[in-house]
Amino acid sequence: MDWPFTTFDVLIFLSTLIGVMVLGLVAGRKENTSEDYFLAGRDIRWWGVAGSIFGSNVSANHMVGMMGIGFSVGFAQSHFELGAILGLMMLCYFFLPVYRKLNVYTLSEYLEKRYDHRSRLAYAIIMLVIMILVQMVPALYIGSRSACVLLGERGTFTEEIEVEKSKLIVDEQSGKLVRETSTETKPKLKVDKTYYNSFVIALALITASYTIFGGLKAVVYTDAIQSLLILIAGLTLAALTFYQMGGWSEMMRLDHLGNADLGIAPAEKMHLYRSTNDPDLPWTGVFTGLMCMHMFYWGTNQFIVQRALGARSDIEARSGIVAAGFLKLLIPFFAIGTGVAAFYLFQMELPDEKVDPDIAFTKLMALVVPVGYGLFGLIAAGLIGAILSSIDSMMNSSATIVSVDIYKRYLRPEATDKEMILVGRLFIVVAVLIATLMAIFVINPNSEANFFLTIVDYQGYLVPGILVAFFFGIFWKRGTATAAFATILAGILFSALIDNGAKWWVGDVLNPELDHPSGPWVLNYVGESLQFFHRVILVLFCSSVLYIVVSLMQKETPSEDLPTWQTTQKVSPAQMKMLVLGIAIALGVYAILGYLLLQDALSPMLAGLLGAFWTLLARAPSTFRSIGQRLSETEGKLSWLLFTEDRVWSTLLCMVAVFMLYYYV
């Protein structure tokens, strides 16, 4: 690929980048107190909450990674967006009211108020590992790799490689396991290590420049602008891709029927559900482990929740969260669906080239974006904006944890606001240095793996115990401090034990030489290894059992002042029972609709509409109660309250998500 940027592209790109940096520095120039620096003075408007949550979540890992998985796996990757709606609703109406009632800076503070300082410290350390090593490092990697591909021949080179494919199958005649292997030689695009390293350093320095001096307000303002850039870039690339393909309908036709004249076989990628033995997104793992990880990511994750903690009011916080949910529902179409389109487009235009999932985004840019109109600069600005909006969030949140949860809590309880801000700024420098060195010396810039799924896998080792401690802490008053601390640590141990145990067991059962009688069954229903979503749900089960057993073994009388959802929101036991019953009934109806759909008793369209209507009915009582309460507290017009009531919009959001879950079956 030749140098694709014209002078106009470079001008657009640089002006956007410089503008974002200046905005961040100006927005945060008056951050004098720790509350100003770490929570933006608790004065963030709903659009700031929405833009910052979306921008923090939709990093380059998302823009590039989601398209890469759409390209290699398919539309089933949309579960990462559709399932996020559950996590956002849990945050909005269950977790956040408790956090904001306690007026905390960090979620670690909540754990100390609910349990004790041990859980607070354990959470703080684990979150620092996640934010720096599991989030910042991959963001620098994927951003720098994409930037190299955008440079064309200056930042990349092509090398012939031998691709070996290996697959375990059940022989139809003997019924025994047989391993099939094949090799082929294809050209592979690789990035130049010197350019890659330079981009890693540049991205780290640019982000650190405004995050260090501006604090959360700088992060929120820049994230809002960068979220807009992300949407513009993603939608522009999607529009150009489908225009070249002949539209969404043509992509759907190729996916179902293929094109014999062009040698394209139908890959059936535009389905949400994959078999239980799928190595990437089994439907059983999607509705268990992935859903639980959504609850962790959106409800108990410092760098996401921190934006809502800094909101001006509860209503502004909830409205921002719901708005972020609507933005999330765009990703299946402009990122994942476009990745599926790229799968077919590359077969037409680049039939002999081996394209890695992580460079599908930039390769697609080179293929469909016309030169000379500034579109390259615009899309590149959106890509870089996605990188910056993710990294700056990690920097600020990690600085908050170190300053509040470690420095002030354990080292200098009498620390002043200025001292805490200084410590936060110094830690950002340390975090950036660690992430930069890791991205340069540890990460392979020419990896062939789906890096997005790799990130989720690594995170899945660390978070099950944390989720259990938060979930039971918020909903069960009987849970004890020792149980929470033990569970947070044991979750990591359980992950390692179950993962290694499964590797040993599955490897033994699926060894063709041993001819194990259960081999074909395990291969058909489990796969060649335990998929990590299945591991997560097993770890969550073990962690929950440990938490409950330890809590019941300790003869402690729970205080009525414990910060749980029931106590902070004044929910009676009877109301709690009705809520649990209502959730069980709702899930039962969804399951019945799914069964009827699988039996062909309902079409996908009808099942989706019925599911959406049932969601409306299930959410109606709480929505009307909220509107009635606001009418009694204010003298506003009903029409205006309907427009501004977050529960109305969250109901619509849930209806759209449920419809998609059935329609794209």
Short mmCIF file of N, CA and C in Angstrom, two decimals, residues 484-599:
data_model
loop_
_atom_site.label_atom_id
_atom_site.label_comp_id
_atom_site.label_asym_id
_atom_site.label_seq_id
_atom_site.Cartn_x
_atom_site.Cartn_y
_atom_site.Cartn_z
N ALA A 484 -15.43 -11.78 51.74
CA ALA A 484 -15.14 -10.96 50.57
C ALA A 484 -13.66 -10.99 50.23
N PHE A 485 -12.80 -10.80 51.23
CA PHE A 485 -11.36 -10.79 50.98
C PHE A 485 -10.88 -12.14 50.46
N ALA A 486 -11.35 -13.21 51.09
CA ALA A 486 -10.96 -14.56 50.65
C ALA A 486 -11.42 -14.83 49.22
N THR A 487 -12.62 -14.38 48.89
CA THR A 487 -13.18 -14.63 47.56
C THR A 487 -12.43 -13.85 46.48
N ILE A 488 -12.09 -12.61 46.75
CA ILE A 488 -11.35 -11.80 45.77
C ILE A 488 -10.04 -12.48 45.40
N LEU A 489 -9.33 -13.00 46.40
CA LEU A 489 -8.05 -13.67 46.14
C LEU A 489 -8.25 -15.07 45.57
N ALA A 490 -9.22 -15.80 46.12
CA ALA A 490 -9.45 -17.17 45.68
C ALA A 490 -9.93 -17.24 44.24
N GLY A 491 -10.61 -16.18 43.78
CA GLY A 491 -11.07 -16.16 42.40
C GLY A 491 -9.93 -16.34 41.41
N ILE A 492 -8.79 -15.72 41.71
CA ILE A 492 -7.62 -15.86 40.84
C ILE A 492 -7.08 -17.28 40.90
N LEU A 493 -7.03 -17.85 42.11
CA LEU A 493 -6.55 -19.23 42.28
C LEU A 493 -7.48 -20.21 41.58
N PHE A 494 -8.79 -20.04 41.76
CA PHE A 494 -9.76 -20.91 41.09
C PHE A 494 -9.59 -20.86 39.57
N SER A 495 -9.35 -19.67 39.04
CA SER A 495 -9.17 -19.52 37.59
C SER A 495 -8.00 -20.36 37.10
N ALA A 496 -6.89 -20.27 37.81
CA ALA A 496 -5.69 -21.03 37.41
C ALA A 496 -5.92 -22.54 37.54
N LEU A 497 -6.55 -22.96 38.64
CA LEU A 497 -6.78 -24.39 38.87
C LEU A 497 -7.74 -24.97 37.83
N ILE A 498 -8.84 -24.28 37.58
CA ILE A 498 -9.83 -24.79 36.63
C ILE A 498 -9.26 -24.80 35.22
N ASP A 499 -8.52 -23.75 34.86
CA ASP A 499 -7.95 -23.68 33.52
C ASP A 499 -6.96 -24.82 33.29
N ASN A 500 -6.04 -25.02 34.22
CA ASN A 500 -5.04 -26.08 34.06
C ASN A 500 -5.65 -27.46 34.19
N GLY A 501 -6.63 -27.60 35.08
CA GLY A 501 -7.30 -28.88 35.21
C GLY A 501 -8.06 -29.25 33.95
N ALA A 502 -8.72 -28.26 33.34
CA ALA A 502 -9.46 -28.51 32.11
C ALA A 502 -8.52 -28.87 30.96
N LYS A 503 -7.37 -28.19 30.90
CA LYS A 503 -6.39 -28.51 29.85
C LYS A 503 -5.92 -29.95 29.97
N TRP A 504 -5.66 -30.37 31.20
CA TRP A 504 -5.20 -31.75 31.41
C TRP A 504 -6.29 -32.75 31.05
N TRP A 505 -7.53 -32.48 31.51
CA TRP A 505 -8.62 -33.43 31.27
C TRP A 505 -9.00 -33.49 29.80
N VAL A 506 -9.22 -32.32 29.19
CA VAL A 506 -9.62 -32.29 27.78
C VAL A 506 -8.51 -32.84 26.90
N GLY A 507 -7.26 -32.48 27.20
CA GLY A 507 -6.14 -33.00 26.41
C GLY A 507 -6.05 -34.50 26.47
N ASP A 508 -6.33 -35.07 27.63
CA ASP A 508 -6.29 -36.52 27.79
C ASP A 508 -7.44 -37.19 27.04
N VAL A 509 -8.64 -36.64 27.19
CA VAL A 509 -9.82 -37.24 26.56
C VAL A 509 -9.76 -37.12 25.04
N LEU A 510 -9.19 -36.03 24.53
CA LEU A 510 -9.17 -35.79 23.09
C LEU A 510 -7.89 -36.28 22.41
N ASN A 511 -7.08 -37.02 23.11
CA ASN A 511 -5.87 -37.57 22.50
C ASN A 511 -6.26 -38.75 21.61
N PRO A 512 -6.10 -38.60 20.27
CA PRO A 512 -6.52 -39.68 19.37
C PRO A 512 -5.84 -41.01 19.66
N GLU A 513 -4.62 -40.98 20.19
CA GLU A 513 -3.89 -42.21 20.45
C GLU A 513 -4.50 -43.00 21.61
N LEU A 514 -5.15 -42.31 22.55
CA LEU A 514 -5.75 -42.99 23.70
C LEU A 514 -7.13 -43.56 23.37
N ASP A 515 -7.76 -43.03 22.31
CA ASP A 515 -9.08 -43.52 21.87
C ASP A 515 -10.08 -43.55 23.03
N HIS A 516 -10.19 -42.43 23.73
CA HIS A 516 -11.11 -42.34 24.87
C HIS A 516 -12.55 -42.39 24.38
N PRO A 517 -13.43 -43.20 24.99
CA PRO A 517 -14.82 -43.31 24.51
C PRO A 517 -15.61 -42.00 24.58
N SER A 518 -15.23 -41.10 25.49
CA SER A 518 -15.94 -39.81 25.60
C SER A 518 -15.40 -38.75 24.66
N GLY A 519 -14.34 -39.08 23.93
CA GLY A 519 -13.69 -38.10 23.07
C GLY A 519 -14.62 -37.40 22.09
N PRO A 520 -15.39 -38.14 21.27
CA PRO A 520 -16.29 -37.47 20.31
C PRO A 520 -17.31 -36.56 20.98
N TRP A 521 -17.86 -37.01 22.12
CA TRP A 521 -18.84 -36.17 22.83
C TRP A 521 -18.20 -34.88 23.32
N VAL A 522 -17.03 -34.99 23.94
CA VAL A 522 -16.33 -33.80 24.44
C VAL A 522 -16.00 -32.85 23.31
N LEU A 523 -15.54 -33.38 22.18
CA LEU A 523 -15.20 -32.53 21.04
C LEU A 523 -16.43 -31.81 20.52
N ASN A 524 -17.58 -32.49 20.46
CA ASN A 524 -18.79 -31.90 19.90
C ASN A 524 -19.44 -30.88 20.82
N TYR A 525 -19.29 -31.04 22.13
CA TYR A 525 -20.01 -30.17 23.06
C TYR A 525 -19.11 -29.24 23.87
N VAL A 526 -17.84 -29.58 24.02
CA VAL A 526 -16.91 -28.73 24.78
C VAL A 526 -15.90 -28.07 23.87
N GLY A 527 -15.39 -28.82 22.90
CA GLY A 527 -14.37 -28.30 22.00
C GLY A 527 -12.99 -28.82 22.37
N GLU A 528 -11.98 -28.33 21.68
CA GLU A 528 -10.62 -28.81 21.91
C GLU A 528 -10.01 -28.24 23.18
N SER A 529 -10.65 -27.25 23.77
CA SER A 529 -10.21 -26.70 25.06
C SER A 529 -11.41 -26.05 25.74
N LEU A 530 -11.29 -25.80 27.03
CA LEU A 530 -12.36 -25.13 27.77
C LEU A 530 -12.39 -23.66 27.39
N GLN A 531 -13.45 -23.23 26.73
CA GLN A 531 -13.54 -21.83 26.31
C GLN A 531 -13.60 -20.93 27.55
N PHE A 532 -12.96 -19.76 27.50
CA PHE A 532 -12.75 -19.00 28.73
C PHE A 532 -14.04 -18.45 29.34
N PHE A 533 -15.11 -18.27 28.56
CA PHE A 533 -16.38 -17.86 29.17
C PHE A 533 -16.92 -18.98 30.07
N HIS A 534 -16.74 -20.23 29.63
CA HIS A 534 -17.15 -21.36 30.46
C HIS A 534 -16.29 -21.43 31.72
N ARG A 535 -15.00 -21.12 31.58
CA ARG A 535 -14.13 -21.09 32.76
C ARG A 535 -14.60 -20.03 33.75
N VAL A 536 -14.98 -18.86 33.23
CA VAL A 536 -15.41 -17.76 34.10
C VAL A 536 -16.63 -18.16 34.92
N ILE A 537 -17.61 -18.80 34.29
CA ILE A 537 -18.82 -19.13 35.04
C ILE A 537 -18.54 -20.22 36.08
N LEU A 538 -17.63 -21.14 35.78
CA LEU A 538 -17.24 -22.15 36.76
C LEU A 538 -16.53 -21.51 37.95
N VAL A 539 -15.65 -20.55 37.66
CA VAL A 539 -14.94 -19.84 38.73
C VAL A 539 -15.92 -19.03 39.57
N LEU A 540 -16.88 -18.39 38.92
CA LEU A 540 -17.89 -17.61 39.65
C LEU A 540 -18.70 -18.50 40.58
N PHE A 541 -19.03 -19.69 40.11
CA PHE A 541 -19.78 -20.63 40.95
C PHE A 541 -18.96 -21.02 42.18
N CYS A 542 -17.70 -21.39 41.96
CA CYS A 542 -16.83 -21.78 43.08
C CYS A 542 -16.62 -20.61 44.04
N SER A 543 -16.44 -19.41 43.50
CA SER A 543 -16.23 -18.23 44.33
C SER A 543 -17.47 -17.91 45.15
N SER A 544 -18.64 -18.06 44.53
CA SER A 544 -19.90 -17.80 45.25
C SER A 544 -20.10 -18.78 46.40
N VAL A 545 -19.79 -20.05 46.13
CA VAL A 545 -19.91 -21.06 47.19
C VAL A 545 -18.97 -20.72 48.34
N LEU A 546 -17.74 -20.35 48.02
CA LEU A 546 -16.78 -19.98 49.06
C LEU A 546 -17.28 -18.79 49.87
N TYR A 547 -17.78 -17.76 49.18
CA TYR A 547 -18.27 -16.55 49.86
C TYR A 547 -19.41 -16.90 50.82
N ILE A 548 -20.36 -17.69 50.35
CA ILE A 548 -21.53 -18.02 51.18
C ILE A 548 -21.12 -18.88 52.38
N VAL A 549 -20.28 -19.88 52.13
CA VAL A 549 -19.86 -20.79 53.21
C VAL A 549 -19.09 -20.03 54.29
N VAL A 550 -18.12 -19.21 53.88
CA VAL A 550 -17.33 -18.46 54.86
C VAL A 550 -18.22 -17.49 55.63
N SER A 551 -19.15 -16.84 54.94
CA SER A 551 -20.05 -15.89 55.61
C SER A 551 -20.91 -16.59 56.65
N LEU A 552 -21.45 -17.76 56.30
CA LEU A 552 -22.34 -18.48 57.22
C LEU A 552 -21.57 -19.10 58.39
N MET A 553 -20.30 -19.41 58.17
CA MET A 553 -19.48 -19.98 59.24
C MET A 553 -19.16 -18.95 60.32
N GLN A 554 -19.15 -17.69 59.92
CA GLN A 554 -18.86 -16.63 60.88
C GLN A 554 -20.15 -16.16 61.54
N LYS A 555 -20.19 -16.20 62.83
CA LYS A 555 -21.40 -15.83 63.57
C LYS A 555 -21.42 -14.33 63.81
N GLU A 556 -21.67 -13.61 62.73
CA GLU A 556 -21.73 -12.15 62.82
C GLU A 556 -23.15 -11.69 62.54
N THR A 557 -23.62 -10.74 63.32
CA THR A 557 -24.94 -10.15 63.10
C THR A 557 -24.79 -8.95 62.18
N PRO A 558 -25.39 -9.00 61.00
CA PRO A 558 -25.23 -7.88 60.06
C PRO A 558 -25.83 -6.59 60.59
N SER A 559 -25.11 -5.51 60.43
CA SER A 559 -25.59 -4.20 60.87
C SER A 559 -26.67 -3.70 59.93
N GLU A 560 -27.63 -2.98 60.48
CA GLU A 560 -28.69 -2.40 59.66
C GLU A 560 -28.18 -1.24 58.83
N ASP A 561 -26.99 -0.74 59.15
CA ASP A 561 -26.43 0.41 58.43
C ASP A 561 -25.50 0.00 57.30
N LEU A 562 -25.37 -1.29 57.03
CA LEU A 562 -24.49 -1.72 55.94
C LEU A 562 -24.94 -1.11 54.62
N PRO A 563 -24.00 -0.62 53.81
CA PRO A 563 -24.38 0.02 52.54
C PRO A 563 -24.73 -1.00 51.46
N THR A 564 -25.93 -1.54 51.53
CA THR A 564 -26.44 -2.43 50.49
C THR A 564 -27.52 -1.71 49.69
N TRP A 565 -27.96 -2.35 48.62
CA TRP A 565 -28.99 -1.73 47.79
C TRP A 565 -30.29 -1.59 48.59
N GLN A 566 -30.61 -2.59 49.39
CA GLN A 566 -31.85 -2.55 50.15
C GLN A 566 -31.85 -1.42 51.18
N THR A 567 -30.73 -1.24 51.88
CA THR A 567 -30.70 -0.22 52.94
C THR A 567 -30.60 1.20 52.37
N THR A 568 -29.78 1.40 51.36
CA THR A 568 -29.62 2.75 50.81
C THR A 568 -30.84 3.20 50.03
N GLN A 569 -31.56 2.25 49.41
CA GLN A 569 -32.74 2.61 48.62
C GLN A 569 -34.04 2.32 49.36
N LYS A 570 -33.91 1.87 50.62
CA LYS A 570 -35.09 1.60 51.47
C LYS A 570 -36.05 0.60 50.80
N VAL A 571 -35.48 -0.53 50.38
CA VAL A 571 -36.26 -1.60 49.75
C VAL A 571 -36.59 -2.64 50.81
N SER A 572 -37.86 -2.95 50.97
CA SER A 572 -38.30 -3.92 51.97
C SER A 572 -38.04 -5.35 51.48
N PRO A 573 -37.98 -6.33 52.40
CA PRO A 573 -37.82 -7.73 51.99
C PRO A 573 -38.91 -8.18 51.03
N ALA A 574 -40.14 -7.73 51.25
CA ALA A 574 -41.24 -8.11 50.36
C ALA A 574 -41.01 -7.57 48.95
N GLN A 575 -40.56 -6.33 48.85
CA GLN A 575 -40.26 -5.75 47.54
C GLN A 575 -39.12 -6.50 46.86
N MET A 576 -38.13 -6.91 47.65
CA MET A 576 -37.00 -7.65 47.09
C MET A 576 -37.46 -8.99 46.53
N LYS A 577 -38.34 -9.67 47.24
CA LYS A 577 -38.87 -10.95 46.76
C LYS A 577 -39.65 -10.76 45.47
N MET A 578 -40.44 -9.71 45.39
CA MET A 578 -41.20 -9.43 44.18
C MET A 578 -40.27 -9.14 43.00
N LEU A 579 -39.18 -8.43 43.27
CA LEU A 579 -38.21 -8.13 42.21
C LEU A 579 -37.59 -9.42 41.68
N VAL A 580 -37.16 -10.29 42.58
CA VAL A 580 -36.54 -11.56 42.16
C VAL A 580 -37.54 -12.40 41.38
N LEU A 581 -38.79 -12.45 41.86
CA LEU A 581 -39.83 -13.21 41.15
C LEU A 581 -40.07 -12.63 39.77
N GLY A 582 -40.13 -11.30 39.68
CA GLY A 582 -40.35 -10.65 38.38
C GLY A 582 -39.23 -10.95 37.40
N ILE A 583 -37.99 -10.93 37.88
CA ILE A 583 -36.85 -11.25 37.00
C ILE A 583 -36.93 -12.69 36.52
N ALA A 584 -37.29 -13.61 37.43
CA ALA A 584 -37.40 -15.02 37.06
C ALA A 584 -38.48 -15.24 36.01
N ILE A 585 -39.63 -14.57 36.17
CA ILE A 585 -40.71 -14.70 35.19
C ILE A 585 -40.28 -14.13 33.84
N ALA A 586 -39.63 -12.97 33.87
CA ALA A 586 -39.18 -12.35 32.62
C ALA A 586 -38.22 -13.26 31.87
N LEU A 587 -37.26 -13.84 32.59
CA LEU A 587 -36.29 -14.74 31.95
C LEU A 587 -36.99 -15.98 31.40
N GLY A 588 -38.01 -16.46 32.13
CA GLY A 588 -38.76 -17.61 31.66
C GLY A 588 -39.47 -17.34 30.34
N VAL A 589 -40.07 -16.16 30.22
CA VAL A 589 -40.75 -15.79 28.97
C VAL A 589 -39.74 -15.68 27.83
N TYR A 590 -38.58 -15.06 28.10
CA TYR A 590 -37.55 -14.97 27.05
C TYR A 590 -37.10 -16.36 26.60
N ALA A 591 -36.97 -17.28 27.55
CA ALA A 591 -36.55 -18.64 27.21
C ALA A 591 -37.60 -19.35 26.35
N ILE A 592 -38.87 -19.15 26.68
CA ILE A 592 -39.95 -19.76 25.89
C ILE A 592 -39.94 -19.22 24.47
N LEU A 593 -39.77 -17.92 24.32
CA LEU A 593 -39.69 -17.33 22.98
C LEU A 593 -38.51 -17.91 22.20
N GLY A 594 -37.37 -18.08 22.88
CA GLY A 594 -36.21 -18.67 22.23
C GLY A 594 -36.46 -20.09 21.79
N TYR A 595 -37.14 -20.86 22.64
CA TYR A 595 -37.46 -22.25 22.29
C TYR A 595 -38.39 -22.30 21.08
N LEU A 596 -39.43 -21.47 21.08
CA LEU A 596 -40.37 -21.44 19.94
C LEU A 596 -39.66 -21.01 18.66
N LEU A 597 -38.69 -20.12 18.79
CA LEU A 597 -37.93 -19.68 17.62
C LEU A 597 -37.10 -20.83 17.06
N LEU A 598 -36.45 -21.59 17.94
CA LEU A 598 -35.63 -22.71 17.49
C LEU A 598 -36.48 -23.82 16.87
N GLN A 599 -37.74 -23.93 17.31
CA GLN A 599 -38.64 -24.94 16.76
C GLN A 599 -39.35 -24.46 15.49
#
